[in-house]
Amino acid sequence: MLGKPGCHLCDDALAVIARVCADLGARYEVRDITVADDEEKEEYWDKIPVVFVDGEQHDFWRVDERRLRDALR
């Protein structure tokens, strides 16, 4: 997930990601967009939180738990 500290949508997304990954035994990583390179900032700043699955953008703003579970299976 690409997000930033103090972002309530990021906190909500992270709760869903953590729950789904714990249930499925998957790993996740949280990256801070405020220290990302300029390209990532330009592309994703207005979309955070951005969720990636296997390096590909999966969701942004809100995370659909069912869709995430399906993508990780």
PDB file of C-alpha atoms in Angstrom:
ATOM      1  CA  MET A   1       0.000   0.000   0.000  1.00  0.00           C
ATOM      2  CA  LEU A   2       1.178   3.486  -0.802  1.00  0.00           C
ATOM      3  CA  GLY A   3      -0.144   6.052   1.646  1.00  0.00           C
ATOM      4  CA  LYS A   4       0.902   8.747   4.060  1.00  0.00           C
ATOM      5  CA  PRO A   5       0.881   9.301   7.810  1.00  0.00           C
ATOM      6  CA  GLY A   6      -2.246  10.950   9.181  1.00  0.00           C
ATOM      7  CA  CYS A   7      -4.449   9.885   6.258  1.00  0.00           C
ATOM      8  CA  HIS A   8      -7.704   8.411   7.590  1.00  0.00           C
ATOM      9  CA  LEU A   9      -8.414   6.601   4.304  1.00  0.00           C
ATOM     10  CA  CYS A  10      -4.948   5.041   4.536  1.00  0.00           C
ATOM     11  CA  ASP A  11      -5.674   3.860   8.076  1.00  0.00           C
ATOM     12  CA  ASP A  12      -8.977   2.334   6.938  1.00  0.00           C
ATOM     13  CA  ALA A  13      -7.329   0.635   3.963  1.00  0.00           C
ATOM     14  CA  LEU A  14      -4.522  -0.719   6.096  1.00  0.00           C
ATOM     15  CA  ALA A  15      -7.014  -2.287   8.506  1.00  0.00           C
ATOM     16  CA  VAL A  16      -8.648  -4.169   5.623  1.00  0.00           C
ATOM     17  CA  ILE A  17      -5.293  -5.188   4.133  1.00  0.00           C
ATOM     18  CA  ALA A  18      -3.963  -6.419   7.483  1.00  0.00           C
ATOM     19  CA  ARG A  19      -7.119  -8.467   8.150  1.00  0.00           C
ATOM     20  CA  VAL A  20      -7.184 -10.046   4.684  1.00  0.00           C
ATOM     21  CA  CYS A  21      -3.461 -10.796   4.660  1.00  0.00           C
ATOM     22  CA  ALA A  22      -3.632 -12.344   8.138  1.00  0.00           C
ATOM     23  CA  ASP A  23      -6.518 -14.574   7.054  1.00  0.00           C
ATOM     24  CA  LEU A  24      -4.779 -15.656   3.839  1.00  0.00           C
ATOM     25  CA  GLY A  25      -1.210 -15.785   5.094  1.00  0.00           C
ATOM     26  CA  ALA A  26      -0.115 -13.106   2.639  1.00  0.00           C
ATOM     27  CA  ARG A  27       2.532 -10.451   3.215  1.00  0.00           C
ATOM     28  CA  TYR A  28       2.056  -6.734   2.716  1.00  0.00           C
ATOM     29  CA  GLU A  29       4.205  -3.638   2.725  1.00  0.00           C
ATOM     30  CA  VAL A  30       3.276  -0.044   3.496  1.00  0.00           C
ATOM     31  CA  ARG A  31       5.193   2.717   1.734  1.00  0.00           C
ATOM     32  CA  ASP A  32       5.068   6.432   2.551  1.00  0.00           C
ATOM     33  CA  ILE A  33       4.310   8.583  -0.485  1.00  0.00           C
ATOM     34  CA  THR A  34       5.866  11.632   1.179  1.00  0.00           C
ATOM     35  CA  VAL A  35       9.300  10.050   0.657  1.00  0.00           C
ATOM     36  CA  ALA A  36       8.545   8.505  -2.750  1.00  0.00           C
ATOM     37  CA  ASP A  37      10.223   9.651  -5.927  1.00  0.00           C
ATOM     38  CA  ASP A  38       8.714  12.494  -7.952  1.00  0.00           C
ATOM     39  CA  GLU A  39       7.166  10.143 -10.535  1.00  0.00           C
ATOM     40  CA  GLU A  40       5.237   8.195  -7.910  1.00  0.00           C
ATOM     41  CA  LYS A  41       4.130  11.380  -6.195  1.00  0.00           C
ATOM     42  CA  GLU A  42       2.835  12.797  -9.461  1.00  0.00           C
ATOM     43  CA  GLU A  43       1.038   9.615 -10.455  1.00  0.00           C
ATOM     44  CA  TYR A  44      -0.452   8.575  -7.101  1.00  0.00           C
ATOM     45  CA  TRP A  45      -0.670  11.586  -4.747  1.00  0.00           C
ATOM     46  CA  ASP A  46      -4.346  12.249  -5.474  1.00  0.00           C
ATOM     47  CA  LYS A  47      -5.236   8.548  -5.260  1.00  0.00           C
ATOM     48  CA  ILE A  48      -3.857   7.516  -1.865  1.00  0.00           C
ATOM     49  CA  PRO A  49      -4.190   5.052  -0.452  1.00  0.00           C
ATOM     50  CA  VAL A  50      -3.165   3.027  -3.470  1.00  0.00           C
ATOM     51  CA  VAL A  51      -3.145  -0.754  -3.130  1.00  0.00           C
ATOM     52  CA  PHE A  52      -0.952  -2.910  -5.322  1.00  0.00           C
ATOM     53  CA  VAL A  53      -1.137  -6.660  -5.821  1.00  0.00           C
ATOM     54  CA  ASP A  54       1.965  -8.245  -7.322  1.00  0.00           C
ATOM     55  CA  GLY A  55       3.237  -4.800  -8.295  1.00  0.00           C
ATOM     56  CA  GLU A  56       0.105  -3.805 -10.211  1.00  0.00           C
ATOM     57  CA  GLN A  57      -2.359  -1.169  -9.034  1.00  0.00           C
ATOM     58  CA  HIS A  58      -5.394  -2.926  -7.585  1.00  0.00           C
ATOM     59  CA  ASP A  59      -7.443  -0.231  -5.794  1.00  0.00           C
ATOM     60  CA  PHE A  60      -7.248   3.358  -4.659  1.00  0.00           C
ATOM     61  CA  TRP A  61      -9.062   5.532  -2.094  1.00  0.00           C
ATOM     62  CA  ARG A  62     -11.020   2.613  -0.661  1.00  0.00           C
ATOM     63  CA  VAL A  63     -10.267  -1.092  -0.499  1.00  0.00           C
ATOM     64  CA  ASP A  64     -12.993  -3.589  -1.289  1.00  0.00           C
ATOM     65  CA  GLU A  65     -12.289  -6.529   1.022  1.00  0.00           C
ATOM     66  CA  ARG A  66     -13.912  -9.156  -1.171  1.00  0.00           C
ATOM     67  CA  ARG A  67     -12.078  -7.945  -4.279  1.00  0.00           C
ATOM     68  CA  LEU A  68      -8.764  -7.957  -2.423  1.00  0.00           C
ATOM     69  CA  ARG A  69      -9.376 -11.477  -1.124  1.00  0.00           C
ATOM     70  CA  ASP A  70     -10.148 -12.671  -4.650  1.00  0.00           C
ATOM     71  CA  ALA A  71      -7.016 -11.028  -6.039  1.00  0.00           C
ATOM     72  CA  LEU A  72      -4.800 -12.630  -3.396  1.00  0.00           C
ATOM     73  CA  ARG A  73      -6.168 -16.153  -3.814  1.00  0.00           C
TER      74      ARG A  73
END
